[in-house]
XYZ file of C-alpha atoms in Angstrom:
511
model
C 41.976 17.941 9.646
C 40.985 14.610 11.372
C 38.725 13.472 8.588
C 39.090 11.685 5.425
C 37.863 14.061 2.395
C 35.730 11.229 1.534
C 33.514 11.020 4.421
C 32.743 14.772 4.708
C 30.278 16.276 2.712
C 31.976 20.068 2.351
C 35.302 21.015 0.445
C 38.267 21.980 2.097
C 41.612 23.383 0.312
C 44.900 22.827 1.857
C 45.957 26.459 1.798
C 43.665 28.159 5.333
C 43.339 30.940 3.019
C 41.655 29.246 0.422
C 38.907 27.413 2.849
C 35.467 27.586 1.372
C 32.206 27.983 3.258
C 30.754 24.861 4.679
C 27.568 24.456 3.155
C 24.734 22.126 4.443
C 23.878 18.852 3.274
C 20.422 17.314 1.931
C 21.441 13.986 3.735
C 22.137 15.781 7.109
C 19.533 14.389 9.718
C 17.348 12.841 7.345
C 17.554 10.994 3.612
C 20.663 8.558 3.513
C 21.181 9.230 7.219
C 18.675 6.658 8.265
C 20.799 4.089 6.074
C 23.761 5.055 7.979
C 21.834 4.157 10.881
C 20.449 1.287 9.438
C 24.602 -0.282 8.648
C 25.664 0.680 11.949
C 22.889 -1.241 13.781
C 23.534 -4.357 11.777
C 27.151 -3.612 12.278
C 26.516 -3.849 16.336
C 24.625 -7.004 15.509
C 27.562 -8.655 13.546
C 30.314 -7.415 15.889
C 28.918 -6.584 19.577
C 26.202 -9.260 19.599
C 28.764 -11.816 18.308
C 30.828 -11.112 21.427
C 28.615 -11.049 24.076
C 27.448 -14.327 22.930
C 30.730 -15.910 22.983
C 29.701 -17.853 26.380
C 28.289 -20.307 24.082
C 31.705 -21.334 22.331
C 33.536 -21.118 25.345
C 31.951 -24.018 26.869
C 32.713 -25.582 23.389
C 36.213 -24.712 23.848
C 36.576 -25.933 27.343
C 35.440 -29.376 26.283
C 37.709 -29.670 23.082
C 41.071 -27.951 24.564
C 40.876 -29.165 28.316
C 42.642 -26.039 29.286
C 41.751 -23.667 32.524
C 38.875 -21.567 32.650
C 41.001 -18.448 33.004
C 43.261 -19.220 29.883
C 40.283 -20.312 27.798
C 38.239 -17.081 28.959
C 41.145 -14.986 27.662
C 40.043 -15.975 23.962
C 37.196 -13.986 24.302
C 38.380 -11.367 26.351
C 41.530 -10.756 24.098
C 38.684 -10.393 21.195
C 36.601 -8.024 22.721
C 39.898 -5.766 23.818
C 41.169 -5.940 21.037
C 38.123 -4.706 19.000
C 38.173 -1.612 20.968
C 41.833 -1.237 21.811
C 43.012 -0.564 18.212
C 40.626 2.273 17.925
C 43.328 5.074 17.635
C 45.058 2.997 14.854
C 41.759 2.739 12.875
C 41.905 6.685 13.183
C 44.883 6.342 10.771
C 42.816 4.038 8.145
C 39.655 6.405 8.266
C 42.246 9.511 7.844
C 43.636 7.698 4.639
C 41.000 5.504 3.280
C 37.682 6.734 4.436
C 35.438 5.132 6.387
C 33.649 2.707 3.901
C 36.978 1.106 2.892
C 38.262 0.891 6.280
C 34.659 -0.889 6.948
C 34.544 -3.332 4.103
C 38.847 -4.228 4.673
C 37.620 -5.006 8.248
C 34.714 -6.960 7.217
C 37.011 -9.388 5.272
C 39.364 -9.539 8.269
C 36.960 -10.347 11.011
C 35.221 -13.259 8.210
C 38.494 -14.732 7.908
C 39.743 -14.770 11.639
C 36.492 -17.009 12.334
C 37.303 -19.182 9.417
C 40.594 -19.586 10.269
C 39.889 -20.604 13.650
C 37.589 -23.218 12.706
C 40.778 -25.395 12.236
C 42.210 -24.350 15.551
C 44.375 -27.203 17.067
C 44.879 -25.442 20.348
C 43.697 -22.571 22.529
C 46.870 -20.170 21.353
C 45.890 -20.812 17.826
C 42.691 -19.111 18.957
C 44.741 -16.144 20.466
C 46.040 -15.201 17.127
C 43.017 -15.847 14.745
C 40.187 -15.263 16.519
C 41.672 -12.902 19.475
C 43.765 -10.664 17.280
C 42.828 -11.367 13.584
C 39.116 -11.080 14.133
C 39.283 -8.883 16.890
C 41.351 -6.137 14.563
C 38.806 -6.807 11.798
C 35.856 -5.934 13.965
C 37.480 -2.767 15.524
C 38.028 -1.153 11.798
C 34.132 -2.100 11.093
C 33.202 -1.030 14.447
C 34.867 2.854 14.722
C 33.477 3.513 10.948
C 29.865 2.716 11.870
C 30.074 5.061 14.799
C 32.078 7.928 13.294
C 29.563 7.847 10.034
C 26.208 8.202 12.170
C 28.057 11.243 14.192
C 28.905 12.793 10.749
C 25.272 12.325 9.367
C 23.454 13.987 12.329
C 23.443 17.033 14.203
C 20.079 17.898 15.484
C 19.099 14.290 16.629
C 22.928 12.743 17.028
C 21.601 11.117 20.493
C 18.522 9.549 18.921
C 20.523 8.050 15.997
C 23.025 6.504 18.153
C 20.804 5.405 20.534
C 18.816 3.624 17.486
C 22.124 2.360 16.044
C 23.844 0.660 19.181
C 20.438 -1.159 20.119
C 21.982 -3.804 17.768
C 24.215 -4.646 20.702
C 21.231 -6.185 22.282
C 19.278 -7.622 19.503
C 22.979 -9.090 18.294
C 23.136 -10.647 21.529
C 19.636 -12.723 21.481
C 20.249 -13.509 17.879
C 23.842 -14.550 17.562
C 23.123 -16.786 21.160
C 20.633 -18.506 19.582
C 22.456 -18.711 16.185
C 25.362 -19.916 17.603
C 23.518 -22.537 19.967
C 21.927 -23.801 17.048
C 24.746 -24.270 15.066
C 27.059 -25.852 17.660
C 24.352 -28.437 18.304
C 23.665 -29.042 14.728
C 26.954 -29.125 13.034
C 29.456 -28.790 15.796
C 31.616 -25.665 16.907
C 34.193 -26.041 14.031
C 31.331 -25.329 11.304
C 29.823 -23.085 13.497
C 32.470 -20.767 13.167
C 33.125 -21.252 9.151
C 29.047 -20.438 9.171
C 29.467 -17.571 11.359
C 32.575 -16.342 9.495
C 30.339 -16.244 5.771
C 27.660 -14.716 7.983
C 30.293 -11.863 9.148
C 30.953 -11.131 5.514
C 27.585 -8.829 5.728
C 29.747 -6.416 7.236
C 31.099 -5.538 3.759
C 27.818 -4.672 2.903
C 27.266 -2.562 5.728
C 30.434 -0.840 4.758
C 29.331 -0.426 1.252
C 26.366 1.364 2.431
C 28.641 4.106 4.357
C 28.373 6.435 1.218
C 30.319 9.913 1.538
C 28.404 13.071 2.281
C 29.511 14.591 -0.923
C 28.474 12.301 -4.107
C 30.374 14.428 -6.356
C 33.734 13.756 -4.601
C 36.140 11.558 -5.860
C 37.727 9.719 -3.410
C 40.824 8.961 -5.183
C 41.434 12.908 -5.384
C 42.720 14.394 -2.369
C 41.355 17.485 -3.055
C 38.040 15.821 -4.036
C 38.080 17.990 -7.548
C 39.821 16.323 -10.008
C 37.721 14.994 -12.897
C 38.480 11.539 -14.161
C 39.107 12.275 -18.022
C 41.294 15.067 -18.098
C 44.521 14.497 -20.372
C 47.978 15.712 -19.945
C 48.696 18.857 -21.074
C 52.201 18.622 -20.949
C 52.527 16.015 -23.615
C 51.508 17.478 -27.211
C 51.953 13.643 -28.281
C 49.751 12.255 -26.116
C 46.979 15.157 -26.614
C 47.341 15.050 -30.583
C 46.983 11.195 -30.333
C 43.934 10.837 -28.196
C 41.738 11.176 -31.483
C 39.842 14.094 -30.200
C 41.812 16.563 -31.120
C 42.692 15.981 -34.259
C 46.382 15.875 -35.827
C 46.846 19.421 -36.238
C 48.679 19.959 -32.608
C 51.081 17.220 -33.628
C 54.925 18.693 -34.585
C 55.610 19.007 -38.390
C 58.245 17.082 -38.582
C 57.443 14.201 -36.991
C 57.457 11.172 -39.000
C 53.973 9.605 -37.229
C 52.637 12.913 -38.808
C 54.069 12.559 -42.427
C 53.056 8.855 -42.721
C 49.694 9.510 -41.223
C 49.232 12.456 -44.230
C 49.702 9.799 -46.574
C 47.242 7.502 -44.861
C 49.820 4.873 -43.865
C 47.503 2.444 -41.592
C 50.726 0.535 -40.087
C 52.468 4.157 -38.900
C 48.999 5.326 -37.400
C 48.507 2.390 -35.154
C 52.483 2.545 -34.164
C 51.202 6.282 -33.207
C 48.035 4.899 -31.047
C 50.355 2.348 -29.628
C 52.893 4.780 -28.554
C 50.134 7.465 -27.210
C 48.229 5.087 -25.289
C 51.391 3.534 -23.371
C 52.157 7.290 -22.666
C 48.828 7.762 -21.351
C 48.721 4.258 -18.992
C 52.372 5.079 -17.780
C 51.095 8.673 -16.880
C 48.183 7.953 -15.098
C 49.967 5.269 -13.145
C 52.365 7.454 -12.218
C 49.506 9.951 -11.436
C 47.613 6.848 -9.115
C 50.618 6.656 -7.329
C 51.401 10.018 -6.340
C 48.034 10.816 -5.393
C 47.969 7.359 -3.153
C 51.662 8.761 -1.674
C 49.956 11.818 -0.875
C 46.789 10.501 0.726
C 48.874 8.121 3.027
C 51.582 11.084 3.607
C 48.722 13.297 4.681
C 46.444 10.813 6.292
C 49.571 9.904 8.612
C 50.415 13.558 9.054
C 46.900 14.268 10.600
C 46.775 11.223 12.515
C 50.404 11.879 13.807
C 49.241 15.620 14.586
C 46.307 14.922 16.430
C 47.694 12.739 18.945
C 51.345 14.303 19.424
C 51.089 17.677 17.750
C 50.650 20.924 19.045
C 47.018 20.612 17.942
C 46.968 17.151 20.405
C 43.820 16.141 21.833
C 45.701 15.752 24.685
C 45.794 19.054 25.135
C 41.654 19.063 26.044
C 41.929 18.756 29.595
C 38.163 17.835 29.509
C 38.785 14.958 27.162
C 41.574 13.467 29.028
C 39.054 13.522 32.239
C 36.882 11.576 29.573
C 39.499 9.430 28.906
C 40.275 8.589 32.782
C 36.557 7.628 33.137
C 36.106 5.391 30.226
C 39.166 3.177 31.715
C 36.882 2.475 34.791
C 33.373 2.354 33.190
C 33.328 -0.548 30.869
C 34.399 -2.952 33.410
C 31.769 -2.495 35.708
C 29.229 -3.397 32.651
C 31.535 -5.914 31.488
C 31.941 -8.047 34.728
C 28.366 -8.599 35.865
C 27.465 -9.741 32.455
C 30.322 -12.579 32.423
C 30.119 -13.564 36.096
C 26.430 -13.399 36.629
C 25.760 -17.005 35.628
C 28.140 -18.396 38.010
C 26.799 -16.295 41.008
C 23.773 -17.490 40.242
C 24.906 -21.157 40.651
C 26.595 -19.979 43.797
C 23.120 -18.681 45.389
C 21.322 -21.591 44.034
C 19.162 -19.897 41.668
C 20.017 -21.927 38.609
C 16.104 -23.365 37.786
C 14.940 -19.754 38.244
C 17.320 -18.182 36.124
C 16.897 -20.811 32.917
C 13.549 -19.997 32.826
C 14.440 -16.198 32.285
C 18.229 -15.819 32.499
C 19.210 -12.217 34.251
C 22.003 -11.819 31.611
C 18.764 -11.618 28.960
C 16.864 -9.224 31.355
C 20.199 -6.789 31.152
C 20.182 -6.981 27.413
C 16.253 -6.438 27.013
C 16.145 -3.422 28.878
C 19.689 -2.227 27.636
C 18.075 -1.781 24.221
C 15.145 0.181 25.641
C 17.731 2.402 27.782
C 19.608 3.387 24.860
C 16.616 4.441 22.846
C 14.748 6.225 25.847
C 18.132 8.115 27.007
C 18.812 9.358 23.152
C 15.527 10.320 23.109
C 15.553 12.575 26.516
C 19.070 13.773 25.155
C 17.660 15.271 22.234
C 14.862 17.413 23.834
C 15.950 21.159 23.657
C 15.681 22.209 27.589
C 17.938 18.844 28.478
C 21.815 18.716 28.564
C 23.215 15.580 27.305
C 25.911 15.539 30.107
C 23.106 15.803 32.693
C 21.475 12.697 31.298
C 24.950 11.179 30.737
C 26.157 11.750 34.456
C 22.952 11.003 35.838
C 23.033 7.315 34.023
C 26.627 7.053 35.508
C 25.473 7.398 38.993
C 22.308 4.938 38.686
C 24.890 2.375 37.288
C 27.506 2.887 39.740
C 24.591 2.842 42.514
C 23.633 -0.527 41.178
C 26.852 -2.067 41.272
C 27.088 -1.289 45.001
C 23.628 -2.755 45.772
C 24.155 -5.911 43.328
C 26.254 -7.883 46.066
C 23.618 -7.557 48.789
C 20.832 -9.415 46.425
C 20.628 -13.103 47.107
C 17.028 -13.795 45.776
C 16.396 -14.120 41.992
C 13.894 -11.198 42.635
C 16.192 -8.987 44.076
C 18.820 -9.473 41.472
C 16.413 -8.795 38.671
C 15.544 -5.740 39.737
C 19.100 -4.424 40.035
C 19.885 -6.108 36.456
C 17.009 -4.177 34.872
C 18.533 -0.875 36.501
C 22.285 -1.838 35.134
C 20.575 -2.278 31.923
C 19.095 0.563 31.492
C 21.408 3.084 32.887
C 24.014 1.140 30.852
C 22.153 2.947 27.993
C 24.401 5.786 28.271
C 26.673 4.251 25.963
C 24.545 5.599 22.988
C 25.685 8.885 24.280
C 29.211 8.405 24.392
C 29.805 9.838 20.668
C 27.428 12.579 21.386
C 29.247 13.632 24.502
C 32.718 13.103 22.746
C 31.866 15.235 19.963
C 31.010 17.950 22.284
C 34.170 18.297 23.676
C 36.447 17.841 20.712
C 34.348 18.830 17.596
C 33.138 16.619 14.643
C 36.459 16.827 12.607
C 38.064 15.057 15.710
C 35.522 12.714 16.465
C 37.125 9.695 14.637
C 40.352 10.120 16.406
C 38.913 11.120 19.944
C 36.315 8.377 19.594
C 38.974 5.587 18.827
C 40.815 6.991 22.182
C 37.984 6.437 24.070
C 37.240 2.886 22.845
C 40.597 2.306 23.436
C 40.464 3.121 27.019
C 36.877 0.840 27.116
C 38.949 -1.923 25.509
C 41.577 -1.776 28.098
C 38.668 -2.087 30.627
C 37.009 -4.830 29.175
C 40.616 -6.665 28.587
C 41.575 -6.489 32.178
C 38.374 -6.285 34.008
C 36.655 -10.011 34.069
C 39.966 -11.517 34.858
C 40.711 -8.951 37.679
C 37.158 -10.155 39.057
C 38.164 -13.957 38.806
C 41.780 -13.181 40.448
C 39.661 -11.505 43.365
C 37.081 -14.542 43.666
C 40.170 -16.912 43.833
C 41.487 -15.079 47.020
C 38.335 -14.145 48.750
C 36.395 -16.792 47.373
C 33.453 -14.285 47.212
C 32.211 -11.906 44.130
C 31.444 -9.304 46.382
C 34.600 -7.250 46.645
C 34.823 -7.082 42.760
C 31.987 -5.508 42.442
C 33.174 -2.981 45.400
C 36.117 -2.461 44.320
C 35.112 -1.966 40.313
C 32.397 -0.113 41.759
C 35.017 2.566 43.555
C 37.286 2.592 40.430
C 33.696 3.610 38.359
C 33.135 6.334 40.973
C 37.024 7.775 40.781
C 36.217 8.006 37.030
C 32.815 10.068 37.787
C 34.643 12.643 39.945
C 37.285 13.140 37.167
C 34.458 14.255 35.012
C 33.155 16.287 37.521
C 36.053 18.324 39.206
C 37.393 19.003 36.115
C 34.714 21.799 34.766
C 35.077 23.175 38.480
C 38.790 23.551 38.047
C 38.083 25.435 34.652
C 35.669 27.929 36.442
C 38.103 28.569 39.261
C 40.807 29.268 36.697
C 38.406 31.635 34.646
C 38.013 33.268 38.026
C 41.282 33.551 38.755
C 42.132 34.948 35.401
C 39.459 37.758 35.232
C 40.470 39.012 39.002
C 44.276 38.867 37.624
C 43.023 41.337 34.840
C 40.950 43.261 36.848
C 43.666 43.877 39.274
C 46.203 44.535 36.544
C 44.146 47.544 35.002
């Protein structure tokens, strides 16, 4: 119900009684599935990598517009936050248009946002063109990239997601170097214009998101209607197609009588009228199918969030949402504020040789791959790996303020980078909670919660610093909130076990 027929490899009927048996697809866990991993990898490079490298442009914007650091930083935060917050609404596009079209449209919109931002006259202009337009386009391309990998893999989902999301780390390096070079050679405005052209590669990545069933027509809601079926309700249209002959024409029709006499103008008149009828019929058919697709997509999207089959009736998933609200800021805050912390500790020279943020990015790549491989082992639970990585990350956040040497900070940053590799497990955990048919909408909600965390986390840390003149309390508070989110995940299964035991006891007492 939550997926577009374009993007799944199975045939569904509207009537539950007529549903067919799901058939395995040869591309599952192999073949074109690895092209999905490659496509998602480049999407992460172009979107997440670019956003992690926005510090280069932030310096240029400060010098250009002479605004406060807090106001200028909202441009980057807004872009990153909108990319994730729009996740639930992108689920509607996926239900209606499918992952391929959604990603291509997102690539075009993201590129347009970069190009328009090159002509910014002030920071508020960037809020609209870069924060909203480019951010929304990024969201439209990002969610399909994650969902399609989940649909193409069953046995090696964690490894596939881990490999694809390593594009974030690679992109952080590549885009940082690229933007620095472009700004130095051509200025920040031309750099954004060129980056907009580079972002058009998102459309190529979207085009690679081939539906699992190659014979299914995306223009037909049922995925079964052939393209060249002629309408049977009009004998004039059928007879004039030239394939069935004139024997089916009405005997009293004037065009038939003239055609039998070999009148060429009459025959041309007949063919023109038939062609007009066919064009009108096909136009009406296309409009009708598009209307049905939009209505069905909206109905499925709405029922998934607010109907009787709402995802919010899954209490474990609701606990997962609360975790996502607090988790992402604990990763973003160190990434954003470490450069200033290094300056406060007078470690700039050592940090210039090998930046601490680079340590996070490098180890983050290995963390995603290693955790993905470990989680796919048959004797290990994905949930156990996920929770262990979360505990390691929150412990690192608490220890970070206690380190005042470069070596100590480097060790903690390595732990943060490796443990934050659990991001590659988030789609797998989400799918385990709600099922593959709900993955698009469910993961959209999760990244929306992450977006809120990313949007508010860095400004909150800056506000705490303005009050206390220290970043220590920012890490402690974010770590405590993160721990609360983890407790939500741990308590909910215990509550379910207690309720099941109580139900069994009551059933036994009634007997």
